[in-house]
Amino acid sequence: MDLTATTAELAGAVAEVARLLPTRVLDPVLAGVRLRASATGVEVAGSDHEHAVSLTKPASAHTEGEVLVPAKALAATLQALDEPQVRLRVEGSRLAVRTGQARFALPLLDLHDHPGIPALPPLQGTAAAEHLRVIAAVAGAASKDDALPIFTGIRVQSDAEHLHVMATDRYRMAYAKLPWQSAGSVDVLVPAKALAEATRQAEGPVALHADADRIGLAWHHNSLSTALLAAPFPDDRARRLLETTIDSTVLVDADALSRAVRRATPYGGPHQAVTIQVEDSELRVKSSDPTSGEAEEFVKATVEGDRLTKTFQARYLADALKAFAGRRIELRIQDGLRSTVLTSPPGEDGVELTYLVVPMRSVA
C-alpha cells in the first residue's frame, strides 16, 4: 500500500476511528485501524466487535492495498504533523508515515486476525443529518454509569413519518421527535455515546439500518454501527412523565437563563444547588451556602400561572438548557417535586425537543 493524502483530513478520520476503539484490550488487533487504499480514496476503518466505523477520505493511491496499524499511535502522529500532505507507504513490516522532512514508522498488525467491519443491517429509513443532530441533545440525559446499562441507552422508535428518541438517567429525561422517510420500522435501545457520535459526524441524507442485533448510520461512503443494548427500557413509566399538570408557565431566553445558572453555580455549595424563583415578569436565579457565599440574578421572562420556587442540581439544569442553545424556551413548572419540563416550539424543520429535570428538595 502506498498513498498520499491531505494531512488534516486523514488525521481527522483516524482520530474519529481511534476514539471509538478500546484503549485497553487483551488483543491489540482490536485497537488497530484498517487503512485501505483504492482508486476511490482511502478507507479508514475499525471494529472491536461491538462498534464499527468506516470513513472514506480523498487520497491518491500509488499502490492499492490494505494494512492494520495501532490506531492511537497513528492518530497522534498525524495530528502532530504540520505538512499539508502526508504519504503512507508500507516498508517491510512497518507503515512509514512520510513528509518532506520527517519519517515515522508504525508496526503492522496481523490483518487476518482482525474481525473485519460487519455489514450494515437492513435499511429501515432515511433522515436529514441536521435533523438527526437533536439525538446528541437527547444523549445528554442518558446515564454514564455502566452498572445500569438500561439507562445508558437511547430508545429509538419509528412510525410512518417520525423517529422518536428518548433517554433518561432517572433524574432527567429528554425526548425528541424528528421527521424521516420510512422504509421499515425501528424499535431499539442503542448505546447513547455511539449513536450521538454517529449523528455528529453524519452529513447530508443519512440511511438508518437496523435489525435485532445492530444499528448503523450510513452517509456518502461512510458508516458507523454498534451492537444494541439488550435491557428493556421503561417506556410506559418514562412516557407518563410527559403527561404533566402545569402550575406555572415561563417563556425565557435559554441562553440568558443558562448564563445566570452558570454564574450562580459556584455559590451552590457541596450539592451545587441552584434555585429558580418565579416572579411577576422575571426569574430570580439564586444560590447560597455558608462557606461559598451567595449569588442572585434576575432574568426577564413572560410568566403565566403560579409563582413557584424550584431548586435544581446545577449540572442537570445546565445540560438541559444547553440543548436549547439559541432558542426561546418554555418552562412548564409543576408544584412539589414533580419534574419541570423544558420545551420549545418545533422549528421549520419539524424537529421537537422536550427535556425534563427533577427538582431537588430545597437546601437553602
CSV table of C-alpha atoms in Angstrom, one decimal:
chain,number,residue,atom,x,y,z
A,1,MET,CA,0.0,0.0,0.0
A,2,ASP,CA,1.2,3.5,-0.9
A,3,LEU,CA,-0.9,6.6,-0.8
A,4,THR,CA,-0.7,10.4,-0.5
A,5,ALA,CA,-3.5,12.3,1.3
A,6,THR,CA,-4.3,15.7,2.9
A,7,THR,CA,-2.9,15.5,6.4
A,8,ALA,CA,-5.8,17.3,8.2
A,9,GLU,CA,-8.5,15.1,6.5
A,10,LEU,CA,-6.7,11.9,7.2
A,11,ALA,CA,-5.8,12.9,10.7
A,12,GLY,CA,-9.4,13.7,11.5
A,13,ALA,CA,-10.7,10.4,10.1
A,14,VAL,CA,-8.1,8.3,12.0
A,15,ALA,CA,-8.8,10.3,15.2
A,16,GLU,CA,-12.6,9.6,14.9
A,17,VAL,CA,-11.9,5.9,14.5
A,18,ALA,CA,-9.4,5.8,17.3
A,19,ARG,CA,-11.9,7.5,19.7
A,20,LEU,CA,-14.4,4.6,19.2
A,21,LEU,CA,-11.9,1.8,19.8
A,22,PRO,CA,-10.9,0.5,23.2
A,23,THR,CA,-7.5,1.5,24.6
A,24,ARG,CA,-7.2,-1.5,26.9
A,25,VAL,CA,-7.6,-4.8,25.2
A,26,LEU,CA,-6.0,-8.2,25.5
A,27,ASP,CA,-5.8,-8.4,21.7
A,28,PRO,CA,-4.0,-5.4,20.3
A,29,VAL,CA,-5.6,-6.1,16.9
A,30,LEU,CA,-8.9,-4.8,18.2
A,31,ALA,CA,-7.2,-1.4,18.9
A,32,GLY,CA,-6.0,-1.2,15.3
A,33,VAL,CA,-7.2,0.9,12.4
A,34,ARG,CA,-7.5,-0.6,9.0
A,35,LEU,CA,-6.4,1.5,6.0
A,36,ARG,CA,-7.4,0.5,2.5
A,37,ALA,CA,-6.2,2.5,-0.5
A,38,SER,CA,-8.1,2.3,-3.7
A,39,ALA,CA,-9.0,4.4,-6.7
A,40,THR,CA,-11.8,6.0,-4.7
A,41,GLY,CA,-9.6,7.2,-1.9
A,42,VAL,CA,-8.5,5.8,1.5
A,43,GLU,CA,-11.0,3.9,3.7
A,44,VAL,CA,-10.2,4.3,7.5
A,45,ALA,CA,-12.0,1.7,9.5
A,46,GLY,CA,-12.0,0.0,12.9
A,47,SER,CA,-14.1,-2.5,14.9
A,48,ASP,CA,-14.0,-4.0,18.3
A,49,HIS,CA,-16.9,-6.4,17.8
A,50,GLU,CA,-19.4,-4.0,19.5
A,51,HIS,CA,-18.7,-0.9,17.5
A,52,ALA,CA,-17.6,-0.5,13.9
A,53,VAL,CA,-16.8,2.6,11.9
A,54,SER,CA,-15.7,3.2,8.3
A,55,LEU,CA,-14.8,6.7,6.9
A,56,THR,CA,-13.6,7.4,3.4
A,57,LYS,CA,-11.3,10.4,2.5
A,58,PRO,CA,-9.8,11.6,-0.7
A,59,ALA,CA,-6.3,10.2,-1.5
A,60,SER,CA,-4.0,9.4,-4.4
A,61,ALA,CA,-3.3,5.6,-4.3
A,62,HIS,CA,0.1,4.9,-5.8
A,63,THR,CA,-0.3,1.2,-4.9
A,64,GLU,CA,-3.6,-0.2,-3.8
A,65,GLY,CA,-3.7,-2.4,-0.7
A,66,GLU,CA,-4.7,-2.5,3.0
A,67,VAL,CA,-2.9,-2.6,6.3
A,68,LEU,CA,-3.7,-2.7,10.0
A,69,VAL,CA,-1.8,-0.4,12.4
A,70,PRO,CA,-2.2,0.8,16.0
A,71,ALA,CA,-5.0,3.4,15.9
A,72,LYS,CA,-3.9,5.7,18.8
A,73,ALA,CA,-0.3,5.9,17.6
A,74,LEU,CA,-1.2,6.7,14.0
A,75,ALA,CA,-3.8,9.3,15.2
A,76,ALA,CA,-1.2,11.0,17.5
A,77,THR,CA,1.4,11.0,14.7
A,78,LEU,CA,-0.8,12.6,12.1
A,79,GLN,CA,-2.3,15.2,14.4
A,80,ALA,CA,1.3,16.4,15.3
A,81,LEU,CA,2.3,17.0,11.6
A,82,ASP,CA,2.5,20.5,10.2
A,83,GLU,CA,2.9,19.5,6.5
A,84,PRO,CA,-0.3,19.8,4.3
A,85,GLN,CA,0.3,16.5,2.6
A,86,VAL,CA,1.4,13.1,4.1
A,87,ARG,CA,2.5,9.9,2.4
A,88,LEU,CA,1.8,6.5,3.9
A,89,ARG,CA,3.8,3.6,2.4
A,90,VAL,CA,4.4,0.0,3.5
A,91,GLU,CA,8.1,-0.6,4.0
A,92,GLY,CA,8.8,-4.2,5.1
A,93,SER,CA,7.0,-4.8,8.4
A,94,ARG,CA,6.3,-1.1,9.0
A,95,LEU,CA,3.9,1.5,7.8
A,96,ALA,CA,6.0,4.6,7.0
A,97,VAL,CA,4.4,8.0,7.6
A,98,ARG,CA,6.5,10.4,5.5
A,99,THR,CA,6.5,14.2,5.0
A,100,GLY,CA,9.2,16.2,3.2
A,101,GLN,CA,11.3,16.5,6.3
A,102,ALA,CA,10.4,13.5,8.5
A,103,ARG,CA,9.7,9.8,8.6
A,104,PHE,CA,7.8,7.8,11.3
A,105,ALA,CA,7.3,4.0,11.2
A,106,LEU,CA,4.5,2.1,12.8
A,107,PRO,CA,4.4,-1.7,13.2
A,108,LEU,CA,1.9,-3.6,11.0
A,109,LEU,CA,-0.6,-5.7,12.9
A,110,ASP,CA,-1.9,-9.0,11.6
A,111,LEU,CA,-4.8,-8.1,9.3
A,112,HIS,CA,-6.0,-11.7,9.2
A,113,ASP,CA,-6.7,-11.7,12.9
A,114,HIS,CA,-8.9,-8.6,12.7
A,115,PRO,CA,-12.7,-9.3,12.9
A,116,GLY,CA,-13.4,-7.1,10.0
A,117,ILE,CA,-16.1,-4.4,9.5
A,118,PRO,CA,-19.5,-6.0,9.8
A,119,ALA,CA,-22.0,-5.5,7.1
A,120,LEU,CA,-24.8,-3.0,7.8
A,121,PRO,CA,-28.2,-4.4,8.8
A,122,PRO,CA,-31.2,-3.9,6.5
A,123,LEU,CA,-32.2,-0.3,5.6
A,124,GLN,CA,-35.1,1.0,7.7
A,125,GLY,CA,-35.3,4.6,6.5
A,126,THR,CA,-33.5,7.9,5.9
A,127,ALA,CA,-33.4,11.2,7.7
A,128,ALA,CA,-31.5,14.5,7.2
A,129,ALA,CA,-28.3,14.8,9.1
A,130,GLU,CA,-29.3,18.2,10.5
A,131,HIS,CA,-32.4,16.6,12.0
A,132,LEU,CA,-30.6,13.7,13.5
A,133,ARG,CA,-28.3,16.0,15.4
A,134,VAL,CA,-31.0,16.5,18.0
A,135,ILE,CA,-30.1,13.0,19.1
A,136,ALA,CA,-26.9,14.4,20.6
A,137,ALA,CA,-29.0,16.6,22.9
A,138,VAL,CA,-31.1,13.7,23.9
A,139,ALA,CA,-28.0,11.6,24.7
A,140,GLY,CA,-27.1,14.2,27.3
A,141,ALA,CA,-29.8,12.8,29.5
A,142,ALA,CA,-28.5,9.2,29.4
A,143,SER,CA,-26.6,7.8,32.3
A,144,LYS,CA,-22.8,7.4,32.2
A,145,ASP,CA,-22.9,4.6,34.7
A,146,ASP,CA,-22.3,1.2,33.0
A,147,ALA,CA,-23.6,-0.6,36.1
A,148,LEU,CA,-27.1,0.3,34.9
A,149,PRO,CA,-26.9,-0.3,31.2
A,150,ILE,CA,-30.7,0.2,30.7
A,151,PHE,CA,-30.1,4.0,31.4
A,152,THR,CA,-27.0,4.3,29.2
A,153,GLY,CA,-29.1,3.9,26.0
A,154,ILE,CA,-31.3,5.9,23.8
A,155,ARG,CA,-34.7,4.5,22.9
A,156,VAL,CA,-35.3,4.8,19.2
A,157,GLN,CA,-38.7,4.0,17.8
A,158,SER,CA,-40.4,5.0,14.5
A,159,ASP,CA,-43.8,5.4,12.9
A,160,ALA,CA,-44.5,6.2,9.2
A,161,GLU,CA,-43.4,9.8,9.4
A,162,HIS,CA,-41.2,10.3,12.5
A,163,LEU,CA,-38.4,8.9,14.6
A,164,HIS,CA,-39.0,9.1,18.4
A,165,VAL,CA,-35.9,9.2,20.6
A,166,MET,CA,-35.8,9.1,24.4
A,167,ALA,CA,-33.2,8.8,27.1
A,168,THR,CA,-33.2,9.1,30.9
A,169,ASP,CA,-30.9,8.6,33.9
A,170,ARG,CA,-33.8,8.7,36.4
A,171,TYR,CA,-33.0,12.4,37.4
A,172,ARG,CA,-33.8,13.9,34.0
A,173,MET,CA,-35.3,12.8,30.7
A,174,ALA,CA,-35.1,14.0,27.1
A,175,TYR,CA,-37.5,13.3,24.3
A,176,ALA,CA,-37.3,14.3,20.6
A,177,LYS,CA,-39.4,13.7,17.5
A,178,LEU,CA,-37.9,14.3,14.1
A,179,PRO,CA,-39.1,13.7,10.5
A,180,TRP,CA,-37.8,10.8,8.4
A,181,GLN,CA,-38.7,8.7,5.3
A,182,SER,CA,-39.7,5.3,6.4
A,183,ALA,CA,-38.6,2.1,4.6
A,184,GLY,CA,-39.3,-0.2,7.5
A,185,SER,CA,-39.7,0.1,11.3
A,186,VAL,CA,-37.3,0.7,14.2
A,187,ASP,CA,-37.8,-0.2,17.9
A,188,VAL,CA,-34.3,-0.5,19.5
A,189,LEU,CA,-32.2,0.6,22.6
A,190,VAL,CA,-28.9,2.0,21.4
A,191,PRO,CA,-25.8,2.9,23.4
A,192,ALA,CA,-26.1,6.7,23.7
A,193,LYS,CA,-22.5,7.6,23.2
A,194,ALA,CA,-22.0,5.7,20.0
A,195,LEU,CA,-25.3,7.0,18.5
A,196,ALA,CA,-24.6,10.6,19.4
A,197,GLU,CA,-21.1,10.3,17.9
A,198,ALA,CA,-22.5,9.0,14.7
A,199,THR,CA,-25.1,11.8,14.4
A,200,ARG,CA,-22.4,14.4,15.0
A,201,GLN,CA,-20.3,13.1,12.1
A,202,ALA,CA,-23.1,12.4,9.6
A,203,GLU,CA,-23.7,14.7,6.6
A,204,GLY,CA,-26.5,15.1,4.1
A,205,PRO,CA,-29.1,12.3,3.7
A,206,VAL,CA,-28.4,9.6,6.3
A,207,ALA,CA,-29.6,6.0,5.9
A,208,LEU,CA,-30.6,4.2,9.1
A,209,HIS,CA,-30.0,0.5,9.2
A,210,ALA,CA,-31.2,-1.8,12.0
A,211,ASP,CA,-32.1,-5.3,12.9
A,212,ALA,CA,-32.5,-7.2,16.2
A,213,ASP,CA,-28.8,-7.0,17.0
A,214,ARG,CA,-27.2,-3.9,15.5
A,215,ILE,CA,-28.0,-0.4,14.3
A,216,GLY,CA,-26.0,1.6,11.8
A,217,LEU,CA,-25.9,5.0,10.1
A,218,ALA,CA,-24.5,5.5,6.6
A,219,TRP,CA,-23.8,8.6,4.5
A,220,HIS,CA,-21.7,9.1,1.4
A,221,HIS,CA,-19.0,6.4,1.7
A,222,ASN,CA,-19.1,6.4,5.5
A,223,SER,CA,-20.8,4.3,8.1
A,224,LEU,CA,-20.9,3.7,11.8
A,225,SER,CA,-22.7,0.8,13.5
A,226,THR,CA,-23.0,-0.5,17.0
A,227,ALA,CA,-24.5,-3.5,18.9
A,228,LEU,CA,-27.8,-2.9,20.6
A,229,LEU,CA,-28.4,-3.0,24.3
A,230,ALA,CA,-30.5,-6.0,25.4
A,231,ALA,CA,-32.0,-4.4,28.6
A,232,PRO,CA,-35.7,-3.5,28.4
A,233,PHE,CA,-36.4,0.3,28.6
A,234,PRO,CA,-39.1,1.6,31.0
A,235,ASP,CA,-41.2,3.1,28.2
A,236,ASP,CA,-44.5,3.4,29.9
A,237,ARG,CA,-43.1,4.9,33.1
A,238,ALA,CA,-40.9,7.4,31.1
A,239,ARG,CA,-43.7,8.4,28.8
A,240,ARG,CA,-46.0,9.1,31.7
A,241,LEU,CA,-43.6,11.8,32.8
A,242,LEU,CA,-44.5,13.7,29.6
A,243,GLU,CA,-48.2,13.9,30.8
A,244,THR,CA,-47.8,17.0,33.1
A,245,THR,CA,-50.2,19.1,35.1
A,246,ILE,CA,-48.8,22.6,34.7
A,247,ASP,CA,-49.0,25.1,37.6
A,248,SER,CA,-46.7,27.8,36.1
A,249,THR,CA,-45.6,28.5,32.5
A,250,VAL,CA,-42.5,30.7,31.9
A,251,LEU,CA,-41.2,31.9,28.5
A,252,VAL,CA,-37.5,32.8,28.7
A,253,ASP,CA,-34.4,33.0,26.6
A,254,ALA,CA,-32.4,29.7,27.1
A,255,ASP,CA,-29.0,31.3,26.7
A,256,ALA,CA,-29.8,34.1,29.2
A,257,LEU,CA,-31.0,31.6,31.8
A,258,SER,CA,-28.1,29.3,31.1
A,259,ARG,CA,-25.6,32.1,31.7
A,260,ALA,CA,-27.3,33.0,35.0
A,261,VAL,CA,-27.3,29.4,36.2
A,262,ARG,CA,-23.6,29.1,35.3
A,263,ARG,CA,-22.7,32.3,37.3
A,264,ALA,CA,-24.7,31.1,40.3
A,265,THR,CA,-23.3,27.5,40.4
A,266,PRO,CA,-20.0,28.3,42.3
A,267,TYR,CA,-22.2,29.5,45.2
A,268,GLY,CA,-24.3,26.4,45.3
A,269,GLY,CA,-22.3,24.6,48.0
A,270,PRO,CA,-21.5,20.9,48.0
A,271,HIS,CA,-24.8,20.0,46.3
A,272,GLN,CA,-24.3,22.5,43.5
A,273,ALA,CA,-27.9,23.7,44.1
A,274,VAL,CA,-29.4,26.5,42.1
A,275,THR,CA,-32.8,27.9,42.9
A,276,ILE,CA,-35.2,29.3,40.3
A,277,GLN,CA,-37.9,31.6,41.8
A,278,VAL,CA,-40.8,32.7,39.5
A,279,GLU,CA,-41.6,36.4,39.9
A,280,ASP,CA,-44.2,38.5,38.1
A,281,SER,CA,-42.1,39.2,34.9
A,282,GLU,CA,-38.8,37.6,35.6
A,283,LEU,CA,-37.0,34.7,37.1
A,284,ARG,CA,-34.8,35.0,40.2
A,285,VAL,CA,-31.8,32.7,39.9
A,286,LYS,CA,-30.0,32.3,43.2
A,287,SER,CA,-27.6,30.1,45.2
A,288,SER,CA,-26.3,30.3,48.7
A,289,ASP,CA,-24.0,28.4,51.0
A,290,PRO,CA,-22.5,29.4,54.4
A,291,THR,CA,-19.0,28.7,53.0
A,292,SER,CA,-19.3,29.7,49.4
A,293,GLY,CA,-21.4,32.9,49.8
A,294,GLU,CA,-24.4,33.8,47.8
A,295,ALA,CA,-25.5,34.8,44.3
A,296,GLU,CA,-28.7,36.4,42.9
A,297,GLU,CA,-29.6,37.4,39.4
A,298,PHE,CA,-32.8,38.3,37.6
A,299,VAL,CA,-33.6,37.1,34.0
A,300,LYS,CA,-36.5,38.7,32.1
A,301,ALA,CA,-39.4,36.3,31.4
A,302,THR,CA,-43.1,36.1,30.5
A,303,VAL,CA,-44.9,34.4,33.3
A,304,GLU,CA,-48.4,32.8,33.5
A,305,GLY,CA,-49.7,30.9,36.5
A,306,ASP,CA,-48.5,30.4,40.0
A,307,ARG,CA,-45.3,32.0,41.4
A,308,LEU,CA,-43.3,28.9,42.3
A,309,THR,CA,-39.8,28.2,43.6
A,310,LYS,CA,-37.7,25.2,42.4
A,311,THR,CA,-34.2,24.0,43.4
A,312,PHE,CA,-32.2,22.0,40.9
A,313,GLN,CA,-28.8,20.4,40.8
A,314,ALA,CA,-27.0,22.9,38.6
A,315,ARG,CA,-25.4,20.5,36.2
A,316,TYR,CA,-28.7,18.8,35.3
A,317,LEU,CA,-30.3,22.2,34.6
A,318,ALA,CA,-27.3,23.4,32.7
A,319,ASP,CA,-27.3,20.4,30.5
A,320,ALA,CA,-30.9,20.8,29.7
A,321,LEU,CA,-30.6,24.5,28.8
A,322,LYS,CA,-27.6,23.7,26.6
A,323,ALA,CA,-29.8,21.5,24.5
A,324,PHE,CA,-31.9,24.6,23.6
A,325,ALA,CA,-29.0,27.0,22.8
A,326,GLY,CA,-30.0,30.0,20.7
A,327,ARG,CA,-33.7,29.4,21.3
A,328,ARG,CA,-36.5,30.8,23.4
A,329,ILE,CA,-37.9,28.1,25.6
A,330,GLU,CA,-41.0,27.4,27.7
A,331,LEU,CA,-40.6,26.2,31.3
A,332,ARG,CA,-43.6,24.2,32.4
A,333,ILE,CA,-43.3,24.1,36.2
A,334,GLN,CA,-45.2,21.7,38.4
A,335,ASP,CA,-45.8,22.1,42.1
A,336,GLY,CA,-44.0,19.8,44.6
A,337,LEU,CA,-41.2,17.5,43.5
A,338,ARG,CA,-42.6,16.7,40.1
A,339,SER,CA,-40.4,17.3,37.0
A,340,THR,CA,-40.0,20.7,35.4
A,341,VAL,CA,-40.4,20.5,31.6
A,342,LEU,CA,-38.3,22.5,29.2
A,343,THR,CA,-39.5,22.7,25.6
A,344,SER,CA,-39.7,25.0,22.6
A,345,PRO,CA,-42.0,25.2,19.6
A,346,PRO,CA,-41.0,22.9,16.7
A,347,GLY,CA,-38.9,24.7,14.1
A,348,GLU,CA,-39.5,24.8,10.4
A,349,ASP,CA,-37.6,21.5,10.2
A,350,GLY,CA,-40.3,19.8,12.2
A,351,VAL,CA,-37.9,18.7,15.0
A,352,GLU,CA,-39.3,18.7,18.5
A,353,LEU,CA,-37.3,18.5,21.7
A,354,THR,CA,-38.5,18.2,25.3
A,355,TYR,CA,-36.3,18.0,28.4
A,356,LEU,CA,-37.5,17.0,31.9
A,357,VAL,CA,-35.5,17.8,35.1
A,358,VAL,CA,-36.3,16.5,38.5
A,359,PRO,CA,-36.0,19.2,41.2
A,360,MET,CA,-34.2,18.8,44.5
A,361,ARG,CA,-35.6,19.4,47.9
A,362,SER,CA,-34.7,23.0,48.9
A,363,VAL,CA,-31.3,23.2,50.5
A,364,ALA,CA,-31.4,26.9,51.3
